[in-house]
PDB file of C-alpha atoms in Angstrom:
ATOM      1  CA  MET A   1      60.641 -92.683 112.970  1.00 46.00           C
ATOM      2  CA  LYS A   2      59.646 -94.728 115.981  1.00 46.00           C
ATOM      3  CA  VAL A   3      63.271 -95.650 116.604  1.00 46.00           C
ATOM      4  CA  LYS A   4      64.273 -92.050 116.382  1.00 47.00           C
ATOM      5  CA  ALA A   5      61.577 -91.033 118.860  1.00 45.00           C
ATOM      6  CA  THR A   6      62.679 -93.773 121.283  1.00 54.00           C
ATOM      7  CA  GLU A   7      66.267 -92.539 121.015  1.00 54.00           C
ATOM      8  CA  ASN A   8      65.240 -88.954 121.697  1.00 58.00           C
ATOM      9  CA  THR A   9      63.240 -90.126 124.750  1.00 61.00           C
ATOM     10  CA  GLU A  10      66.249 -92.116 126.083  1.00 67.00           C
ATOM     11  CA  ASN A  11      68.569 -89.161 125.562  1.00 74.00           C
ATOM     12  CA  THR A  12      66.189 -86.866 127.368  1.00 74.00           C
ATOM     13  CA  GLU A  13      65.913 -89.301 130.288  1.00 80.00           C
ATOM     14  CA  LYS A  14      69.713 -89.540 130.519  1.00 83.00           C
ATOM     15  CA  ILE A  15      69.933 -85.717 130.541  1.00 83.00           C
ATOM     16  CA  ILE A  16      67.360 -85.442 133.257  1.00 87.00           C
ATOM     17  CA  SER A  17      69.018 -88.186 135.333  1.00 90.00           C
ATOM     18  CA  THR A  18      72.491 -86.503 135.104  1.00 91.00           C
ATOM     19  CA  LYS A  19      71.014 -83.062 135.834  1.00 92.00           C
ATOM     20  CA  ILE A  20      69.260 -84.295 138.908  1.00 95.00           C
ATOM     21  CA  ASP A  21      72.438 -85.947 140.252  1.00 95.00           C
ATOM     22  CA  THR A  22      74.390 -82.807 139.542  1.00 96.00           C
ATOM     23  CA  VAL A  23      72.138 -80.189 141.080  1.00 96.00           C
ATOM     24  CA  ILE A  24      71.457 -82.178 144.201  1.00 97.00           C
ATOM     25  CA  ASN A  25      75.110 -82.506 144.934  1.00 97.00           C
ATOM     26  CA  GLN A  26      75.705 -78.860 144.046  1.00 97.00           C
ATOM     27  CA  TRP A  27      72.888 -77.586 146.271  1.00 97.00           C
ATOM     28  CA  PHE A  28      74.010 -79.423 149.300  1.00 97.00           C
ATOM     29  CA  GLN A  29      77.717 -78.889 148.860  1.00 97.00           C
ATOM     30  CA  GLU A  30      77.418 -75.156 148.266  1.00 96.00           C
ATOM     31  CA  THR A  31      75.062 -74.646 151.189  1.00 96.00           C
ATOM     32  CA  MET A  32      77.241 -76.774 153.584  1.00 95.00           C
ATOM     33  CA  ASP A  33      80.323 -74.841 152.514  1.00 95.00           C
ATOM     34  CA  LYS A  34      78.512 -71.563 153.106  1.00 94.00           C
ATOM     35  CA  ILE A  35      77.560 -72.698 156.633  1.00 92.00           C
ATOM     36  CA  ASN A  36      81.070 -73.755 157.398  1.00 90.00           C
ATOM     37  CA  ASN A  37      82.501 -70.455 156.131  1.00 91.00           C
ATOM     38  CA  GLU A  38      79.957 -67.967 157.390  1.00 88.00           C
ATOM     39  CA  ILE A  39      78.145 -69.383 160.474  1.00 83.00           C
ATOM     40  CA  LYS A  40      79.769 -69.601 163.822  1.00 76.00           C
ATOM     41  CA  THR A  41      77.815 -72.590 165.150  1.00 66.00           C
ATOM     42  CA  ASN A  42      77.587 -73.193 168.849  1.00 68.00           C
ATOM     43  CA  THR A  43      75.495 -75.683 170.662  1.00 65.00           C
ATOM     44  CA  ASN A  44      73.789 -73.394 173.123  1.00 70.00           C
ATOM     45  CA  THR A  45      70.411 -74.063 171.593  1.00 77.00           C
ATOM     46  CA  LEU A  46      68.811 -76.737 169.459  1.00 83.00           C
ATOM     47  CA  GLU A  47      68.137 -74.036 166.876  1.00 82.00           C
ATOM     48  CA  ASP A  48      71.890 -73.554 166.488  1.00 85.00           C
ATOM     49  CA  ILE A  49      72.492 -77.164 165.488  1.00 88.00           C
ATOM     50  CA  LEU A  50      69.358 -77.914 163.623  1.00 91.00           C
ATOM     51  CA  CYS A  51      70.283 -76.820 160.110  1.00 91.00           C
ATOM     52  CA  PRO A  52      74.048 -77.646 160.191  1.00 91.00           C
ATOM     53  CA  SER A  53      73.320 -81.184 161.369  1.00 93.00           C
ATOM     54  CA  ILE A  54      70.291 -82.009 159.218  1.00 94.00           C
ATOM     55  CA  LEU A  55      71.925 -80.852 155.990  1.00 95.00           C
ATOM     56  CA  PRO A  56      74.762 -83.430 155.778  1.00 96.00           C
ATOM     57  CA  LEU A  57      72.430 -86.161 157.049  1.00 97.00           C
ATOM     58  CA  SER A  58      69.929 -85.370 154.248  1.00 97.00           C
ATOM     59  CA  PHE A  59      72.745 -85.163 151.773  1.00 97.00           C
ATOM     60  CA  LYS A  60      73.809 -88.712 152.581  1.00 97.00           C
ATOM     61  CA  TYR A  61      70.206 -90.018 152.283  1.00 97.00           C
ATOM     62  CA  CYS A  62      69.797 -88.270 148.917  1.00 97.00           C
ATOM     63  CA  ASN A  63      73.066 -89.714 147.548  1.00 97.00           C
ATOM     64  CA  ALA A  64      72.193 -93.142 148.861  1.00 97.00           C
ATOM     65  CA  ALA A  65      68.837 -93.032 147.063  1.00 96.00           C
ATOM     66  CA  LEU A  66      70.532 -91.830 143.910  1.00 96.00           C
ATOM     67  CA  THR A  67      73.126 -94.571 144.065  1.00 96.00           C
ATOM     68  CA  LEU A  68      70.363 -97.170 144.372  1.00 96.00           C
ATOM     69  CA  LEU A  69      68.358 -95.674 141.513  1.00 94.00           C
ATOM     70  CA  ASN A  70      71.459 -95.500 139.299  1.00 94.00           C
ATOM     71  CA  ASN A  71      71.772 -99.195 139.873  1.00 92.00           C
ATOM     72  CA  ASN A  72      68.025 -99.772 139.251  1.00 90.00           C
ATOM     73  CA  PHE A  73      67.120-100.705 142.833  1.00 92.00           C
ATOM     74  CA  LYS A  74      63.847 -98.774 143.032  1.00 91.00           C
ATOM     75  CA  LEU A  75      61.981-100.004 146.058  1.00 91.00           C
ATOM     76  CA  PRO A  76      64.947 -99.596 148.423  1.00 93.00           C
ATOM     77  CA  ALA A  77      65.421 -96.050 147.062  1.00 93.00           C
ATOM     78  CA  MET A  78      61.698 -95.327 147.625  1.00 91.00           C
ATOM     79  CA  ALA A  79      62.047 -96.406 151.262  1.00 91.00           C
ATOM     80  CA  LEU A  80      64.774 -93.754 151.663  1.00 93.00           C
ATOM     81  CA  ILE A  81      62.639 -91.166 149.962  1.00 91.00           C
ATOM     82  CA  GLN A  82      59.971 -91.780 152.561  1.00 90.00           C
ATOM     83  CA  ILE A  83      62.533 -90.916 155.302  1.00 92.00           C
ATOM     84  CA  LEU A  84      63.688 -87.887 153.344  1.00 93.00           C
ATOM     85  CA  ALA A  85      60.017 -86.673 153.140  1.00 90.00           C
ATOM     86  CA  GLU A  86      59.752 -87.061 156.900  1.00 91.00           C
ATOM     87  CA  ILE A  87      62.921 -85.102 157.437  1.00 93.00           C
ATOM     88  CA  THR A  88      61.634 -82.346 155.189  1.00 91.00           C
ATOM     89  CA  LEU A  89      58.275 -82.308 157.009  1.00 91.00           C
ATOM     90  CA  ARG A  90      59.830 -82.008 160.434  1.00 92.00           C
ATOM     91  CA  LEU A  91      62.441 -79.456 159.361  1.00 93.00           C
ATOM     92  CA  CYS A  92      59.791 -77.218 157.821  1.00 90.00           C
ATOM     93  CA  TRP A  93      57.582 -77.607 160.907  1.00 91.00           C
ATOM     94  CA  CYS A  94      60.512 -76.334 162.994  1.00 92.00           C
ATOM     95  CA  LEU A  95      61.507 -73.519 160.795  1.00 90.00           C
ATOM     96  CA  TYR A  96      57.976 -72.396 159.743  1.00 84.00           C
ATOM     97  CA  GLY A  97      57.802 -68.964 161.373  1.00 79.00           C
ATOM     98  CA  ASP A  98      54.176 -68.345 160.393  1.00 80.00           C
ATOM     99  CA  ASN A  99      52.929 -71.203 162.579  1.00 82.00           C
ATOM    100  CA  PRO A 100      49.639 -70.835 164.452  1.00 82.00           C
ATOM    101  CA  GLN A 101      51.346 -70.725 167.843  1.00 86.00           C
ATOM    102  CA  LYS A 102      53.969 -68.176 166.677  1.00 89.00           C
ATOM    103  CA  GLU A 103      56.646 -70.359 168.270  1.00 91.00           C
ATOM    104  CA  SER A 104      60.282 -69.811 167.618  1.00 91.00           C
ATOM    105  CA  THR A 105      62.483 -72.447 165.877  1.00 92.00           C
ATOM    106  CA  ASP A 106      64.137 -73.239 169.236  1.00 92.00           C
ATOM    107  CA  VAL A 107      60.816 -73.873 170.963  1.00 93.00           C
ATOM    108  CA  ARG A 108      59.743 -76.109 168.122  1.00 93.00           C
ATOM    109  CA  ALA A 109      63.001 -78.021 168.143  1.00 93.00           C
ATOM    110  CA  GLN A 110      62.582 -78.615 171.887  1.00 94.00           C
ATOM    111  CA  ARG A 111      59.113 -79.892 171.331  1.00 94.00           C
ATOM    112  CA  TRP A 112      60.490 -82.233 168.633  1.00 94.00           C
ATOM    113  CA  LEU A 113      63.187 -83.396 171.076  1.00 95.00           C
ATOM    114  CA  LYS A 114      60.612 -84.065 173.723  1.00 96.00           C
ATOM    115  CA  GLN A 115      58.598 -86.120 171.256  1.00 95.00           C
ATOM    116  CA  SER A 116      61.686 -88.023 170.294  1.00 95.00           C
ATOM    117  CA  CYS A 117      62.467 -88.761 173.933  1.00 96.00           C
ATOM    118  CA  LYS A 118      58.901 -89.997 174.467  1.00 96.00           C
ATOM    119  CA  GLU A 119      59.097 -92.338 171.488  1.00 95.00           C
ATOM    120  CA  GLN A 120      62.477 -93.692 172.419  1.00 95.00           C
ATOM    121  CA  GLN A 121      61.277 -94.300 175.917  1.00 95.00           C
ATOM    122  CA  LYS A 122      58.230 -96.160 174.606  1.00 94.00           C
ATOM    123  CA  PHE A 123      60.459 -98.425 172.577  1.00 93.00           C
ATOM    124  CA  LEU A 124      62.679 -99.178 175.543  1.00 92.00           C
ATOM    125  CA  LYS A 125      59.637-100.142 177.641  1.00 92.00           C
ATOM    126  CA  LYS A 126      58.497-102.532 174.930  1.00 90.00           C
ATOM    127  CA  LEU A 127      62.062-104.086 174.879  1.00 86.00           C
ATOM    128  CA  LEU A 128      62.241-104.469 178.623  1.00 85.00           C
ATOM    129  CA  PRO A 129      60.463-107.837 178.906  1.00 83.00           C
ATOM    130  CA  SER A 130      62.795-109.389 176.353  1.00 82.00           C
ATOM    131  CA  PHE A 131      66.038-108.460 178.126  1.00 75.00           C
ATOM    132  CA  ASN A 132      66.891-110.130 181.323  1.00 74.00           C
ATOM    133  CA  ALA A 133      70.655-109.354 181.567  1.00 72.00           C
ATOM    134  CA  ASN A 134      70.360-105.735 180.538  1.00 78.00           C
ATOM    135  CA  LYS A 135      67.180-104.748 182.379  1.00 86.00           C
ATOM    136  CA  LYS A 136      69.109-102.472 184.735  1.00 86.00           C
ATOM    137  CA  LYS A 137      70.691-100.592 181.873  1.00 89.00           C
ATOM    138  CA  ILE A 138      67.372-100.237 180.020  1.00 89.00           C
ATOM    139  CA  ASN A 139      65.689 -98.971 183.204  1.00 91.00           C
ATOM    140  CA  GLU A 140      68.446 -96.386 183.553  1.00 92.00           C
ATOM    141  CA  GLN A 141      67.847 -95.243 180.041  1.00 94.00           C
ATOM    142  CA  ILE A 142      64.101 -95.024 180.705  1.00 94.00           C
ATOM    143  CA  SER A 143      64.835 -92.866 183.790  1.00 96.00           C
ATOM    144  CA  TYR A 144      67.156 -90.704 181.731  1.00 96.00           C
ATOM    145  CA  PHE A 145      64.351 -90.018 179.225  1.00 95.00           C
ATOM    146  CA  ASP A 146      62.000 -89.295 182.129  1.00 96.00           C
ATOM    147  CA  LYS A 147      64.327 -86.589 183.270  1.00 96.00           C
ATOM    148  CA  LYS A 148      64.792 -85.153 179.750  1.00 95.00           C
ATOM    149  CA  ILE A 149      61.094 -85.020 179.154  1.00 96.00           C
ATOM    150  CA  ALA A 150      60.480 -83.225 182.490  1.00 97.00           C
ATOM    151  CA  GLU A 151      63.242 -80.645 181.699  1.00 96.00           C
ATOM    152  CA  ILE A 152      61.415 -79.441 178.471  1.00 96.00           C
ATOM    153  CA  PRO A 153      58.704 -76.970 179.469  1.00 96.00           C
ATOM    154  CA  TYR A 154      56.682 -77.302 176.303  1.00 95.00           C
ATOM    155  CA  GLU A 155      54.256 -79.791 174.854  1.00 94.00           C
ATOM    156  CA  SER A 156      55.720 -82.543 172.714  1.00 94.00           C
ATOM    157  CA  ALA A 157      55.498 -82.119 168.921  1.00 92.00           C
ATOM    158  CA  GLY A 158      52.981 -84.849 168.615  1.00 88.00           C
ATOM    159  CA  ASN A 159      52.285 -87.009 165.557  1.00 85.00           C
ATOM    160  CA  LEU A 160      54.661 -86.164 162.674  1.00 80.00           C
ATOM    161  CA  TYR A 161      51.971 -86.364 160.008  1.00 80.00           C
ATOM    162  CA  GLY A 162      49.747 -83.966 161.974  1.00 80.00           C
ATOM    163  CA  SER A 163      52.359 -81.232 161.185  1.00 78.00           C
ATOM    164  CA  LEU A 164      51.152 -81.195 157.544  1.00 78.00           C
ATOM    165  CA  ASP A 165      48.063 -79.191 158.395  1.00 78.00           C
ATOM    166  CA  GLU A 166      50.256 -76.123 159.331  1.00 77.00           C
ATOM    167  CA  LEU A 167      52.383 -76.021 156.190  1.00 80.00           C
ATOM    168  CA  ASN A 168      51.940 -73.882 153.060  1.00 76.00           C
ATOM    169  CA  VAL A 169      50.042 -75.370 150.131  1.00 80.00           C
ATOM    170  CA  ASN A 170      53.009 -75.777 147.748  1.00 79.00           C
ATOM    171  CA  LEU A 171      54.991 -77.805 150.270  1.00 80.00           C
ATOM    172  CA  LYS A 172      51.959 -79.902 151.180  1.00 80.00           C
ATOM    173  CA  ASN A 173      51.270 -80.680 147.508  1.00 81.00           C
ATOM    174  CA  ASP A 174      54.913 -81.845 147.099  1.00 82.00           C
ATOM    175  CA  LEU A 175      55.056 -83.898 150.339  1.00 81.00           C
ATOM    176  CA  TYR A 176      51.707 -85.715 150.170  1.00 80.00           C
ATOM    177  CA  PRO A 177      52.713 -88.068 147.421  1.00 79.00           C
ATOM    178  CA  LEU A 178      55.924 -88.928 149.319  1.00 79.00           C
ATOM    179  CA  LEU A 179      54.277 -89.594 152.627  1.00 79.00           C
ATOM    180  CA  TYR A 180      51.104 -91.395 151.613  1.00 75.00           C
ATOM    181  CA  SER A 181      51.722 -93.221 148.350  1.00 72.00           C
ATOM    182  CA  THR A 182      53.881 -96.177 147.180  1.00 68.00           C
ATOM    183  CA  PHE A 183      56.928 -94.808 149.070  1.00 73.00           C
ATOM    184  CA  ASN A 184      55.242 -95.797 152.316  1.00 76.00           C
ATOM    185  CA  THR A 185      54.683 -99.304 150.973  1.00 81.00           C
ATOM    186  CA  ALA A 186      58.384 -99.546 150.270  1.00 84.00           C
ATOM    187  CA  ILE A 187      59.178 -99.164 153.954  1.00 84.00           C
ATOM    188  CA  HIS A 188      56.405-101.542 155.057  1.00 83.00           C
ATOM    189  CA  PRO A 189      56.206-104.252 152.397  1.00 85.00           C
ATOM    190  CA  ASP A 190      53.006-106.234 152.575  1.00 85.00           C
ATOM    191  CA  LEU A 191      51.160-108.768 150.438  1.00 87.00           C
ATOM    192  CA  LEU A 192      49.648-106.120 148.257  1.00 84.00           C
ATOM    193  CA  LEU A 193      53.131-105.009 147.333  1.00 83.00           C
ATOM    194  CA  LEU A 194      54.310-108.536 146.800  1.00 84.00           C
ATOM    195  CA  SER A 195      51.388-109.346 144.533  1.00 85.00           C
ATOM    196  CA  ASN A 196      52.304-106.293 142.371  1.00 82.00           C
ATOM    197  CA  LEU A 197      55.767-107.682 141.902  1.00 84.00           C
ATOM    198  CA  ILE A 198      54.586-110.835 140.179  1.00 83.00           C
ATOM    199  CA  LYS A 199      54.412-110.763 136.406  1.00 82.00           C
ATOM    200  CA  LYS A 200      52.716-113.474 134.284  1.00 77.00           C
ATOM    201  CA  ASP A 201      53.571-114.136 130.649  1.00 78.00           C
ATOM    202  CA  LYS A 202      51.497-116.902 129.218  1.00 79.00           C
ATOM    203  CA  ASN A 203      51.885-119.641 131.864  1.00 81.00           C
ATOM    204  CA  LYS A 204      55.161-118.425 133.223  1.00 85.00           C
ATOM    205  CA  TYR A 205      55.459-116.313 136.419  1.00 83.00           C
ATOM    206  CA  THR A 206      58.312-113.960 137.093  1.00 82.00           C
ATOM    207  CA  PHE A 207      59.182-112.696 140.577  1.00 84.00           C
ATOM    208  CA  SER A 208      61.260-109.566 140.107  1.00 81.00           C
ATOM    209  CA  GLY A 209      61.478-108.129 143.710  1.00 84.00           C
ATOM    210  CA  ASP A 210      61.162-104.629 142.311  1.00 85.00           C
ATOM    211  CA  PHE A 211      59.031-102.377 140.102  1.00 83.00           C
ATOM    212  CA  ASP A 212      60.134-103.027 136.600  1.00 81.00           C
ATOM    213  CA  ASP A 213      57.494-100.719 135.102  1.00 78.00           C
ATOM    214  CA  ILE A 214      58.405 -97.530 136.921  1.00 81.00           C
ATOM    215  CA  ASP A 215      60.985 -95.133 135.452  1.00 84.00           C
ATOM    216  CA  SER A 216      63.871 -94.450 137.776  1.00 87.00           C
ATOM    217  CA  ASN A 217      63.793 -90.749 136.758  1.00 86.00           C
ATOM    218  CA  ASN A 218      60.258 -90.422 138.090  1.00 86.00           C
ATOM    219  CA  ILE A 219      61.594 -91.581 141.516  1.00 89.00           C
ATOM    220  CA  LYS A 220      64.714 -89.445 141.161  1.00 93.00           C
ATOM    221  CA  PHE A 221      62.548 -86.388 140.683  1.00 91.00           C
ATOM    222  CA  TYR A 222      61.078 -87.039 144.145  1.00 91.00           C
ATOM    223  CA  VAL A 223      64.610 -87.191 145.594  1.00 94.00           C
ATOM    224  CA  MET A 224      65.305 -83.817 144.035  1.00 95.00           C
ATOM    225  CA  THR A 225      62.016 -82.440 145.388  1.00 93.00           C
ATOM    226  CA  CYS A 226      63.107 -83.335 148.943  1.00 93.00           C
ATOM    227  CA  ALA A 227      66.584 -81.931 148.297  1.00 96.00           C
ATOM    228  CA  PHE A 228      65.195 -78.729 147.001  1.00 96.00           C
ATOM    229  CA  TRP A 229      62.897 -78.141 149.993  1.00 93.00           C
ATOM    230  CA  ILE A 230      65.546 -79.080 152.577  1.00 95.00           C
ATOM    231  CA  VAL A 231      68.232 -76.895 151.075  1.00 96.00           C
ATOM    232  CA  SER A 232      65.798 -74.028 150.379  1.00 95.00           C
ATOM    233  CA  LEU A 233      64.377 -74.146 153.944  1.00 92.00           C
ATOM    234  CA  VAL A 234      67.914 -74.035 155.423  1.00 94.00           C
ATOM    235  CA  ARG A 235      68.920 -71.142 153.100  1.00 95.00           C
ATOM    236  CA  ILE A 236      65.742 -69.207 153.970  1.00 92.00           C
ATOM    237  CA  SER A 237      66.356 -69.711 157.681  1.00 91.00           C
ATOM    238  CA  TYR A 238      69.765 -67.964 157.245  1.00 91.00           C
ATOM    239  CA  LYS A 239      68.240 -65.331 155.035  1.00 92.00           C
ATOM    240  CA  TRP A 240      70.337 -66.468 152.069  1.00 95.00           C
ATOM    241  CA  ASP A 241      69.215 -66.276 148.450  1.00 95.00           C
ATOM    242  CA  TYR A 242      67.870 -69.419 146.938  1.00 96.00           C
ATOM    243  CA  ASN A 243      66.543 -68.102 143.655  1.00 96.00           C
ATOM    244  CA  ASP A 244      69.199 -69.965 141.583  1.00 95.00           C
ATOM    245  CA  ILE A 245      68.273 -73.271 143.287  1.00 96.00           C
ATOM    246  CA  LYS A 246      64.616 -72.589 142.728  1.00 96.00           C
ATOM    247  CA  ALA A 247      65.185 -71.780 139.038  1.00 96.00           C
ATOM    248  CA  GLN A 248      67.151 -74.976 138.508  1.00 96.00           C
ATOM    249  CA  TYR A 249      64.517 -76.986 140.258  1.00 95.00           C
ATOM    250  CA  LEU A 250      61.639 -75.537 138.152  1.00 94.00           C
ATOM    251  CA  GLU A 251      63.742 -76.015 134.948  1.00 93.00           C
ATOM    252  CA  ILE A 252      64.224 -79.700 135.597  1.00 92.00           C
ATOM    253  CA  LYS A 253      60.650 -80.110 136.843  1.00 90.00           C
ATOM    254  CA  LYS A 254      59.394 -78.710 133.536  1.00 89.00           C
ATOM    255  CA  ILE A 255      61.644 -80.962 131.452  1.00 86.00           C
ATOM    256  CA  HIS A 256      60.610 -83.970 133.533  1.00 82.00           C
ATOM    257  CA  GLU A 257      56.871 -83.163 133.217  1.00 82.00           C
ATOM    258  CA  ASN A 258      57.179 -82.689 129.433  1.00 80.00           C
ATOM    259  CA  SER A 259      59.056 -85.984 129.111  1.00 74.00           C
ATOM    260  CA  THR A 260      56.336 -87.884 130.948  1.00 69.00           C
ATOM    261  CA  LYS A 261      53.712 -86.555 128.517  1.00 65.00           C
ATOM    262  CA  GLU A 262      55.531 -87.938 125.442  1.00 58.00           C
TER     263      GLU A 262
END
């Protein structure tokens, strides 16, 4: 009976894993095809390029994370999920029409661009003392960002994580675990993480370099969560239906939650 139960669990996990891979690819591909077929994209505003550019980028990150997980590389995949969560957060911040300031998507995209310019300029200034031969080029880049920052008549977006306060409860509940839990540790490995990767059996130590006791499907589910929100937000911004995507997401979520209780 125990063997049978184990087999059933393994079969369920395989089904979930395959379903997640399939729906993520389907969601992105169908939405990207729809954009290519129905949207006449121009580059007059940042709003025009936001969704068409962020969708294929996110698709690549999702597929990279899935590839890593299918090969049992959990920590590297978790680092990518942290990035996906940040993309989701900033995309939602830009597209969230019910924001306190009642700002348009284009205004918010410009504020994000201004923040990006400030951060890039800060990095360049930190690099400057280390580069003797390229100081002129770096100074030119710093001046370029000075000009770009001055051209944008809005405040910069500010700290990415501060954007969470403005979002709806469901999205916040989905993003908090991705932004503030182990996924963050995967991007910034420290001694706490390293100590958790050491296993002792009797007098023998094993150094695995990864989480052996975490199910890859649990991590895959978070990839799907990011994919769901990114694709849904894009479809909502174009006033396209996303009910089928939502139904698929909730179905797999229910199967996943039931499997973790067994």
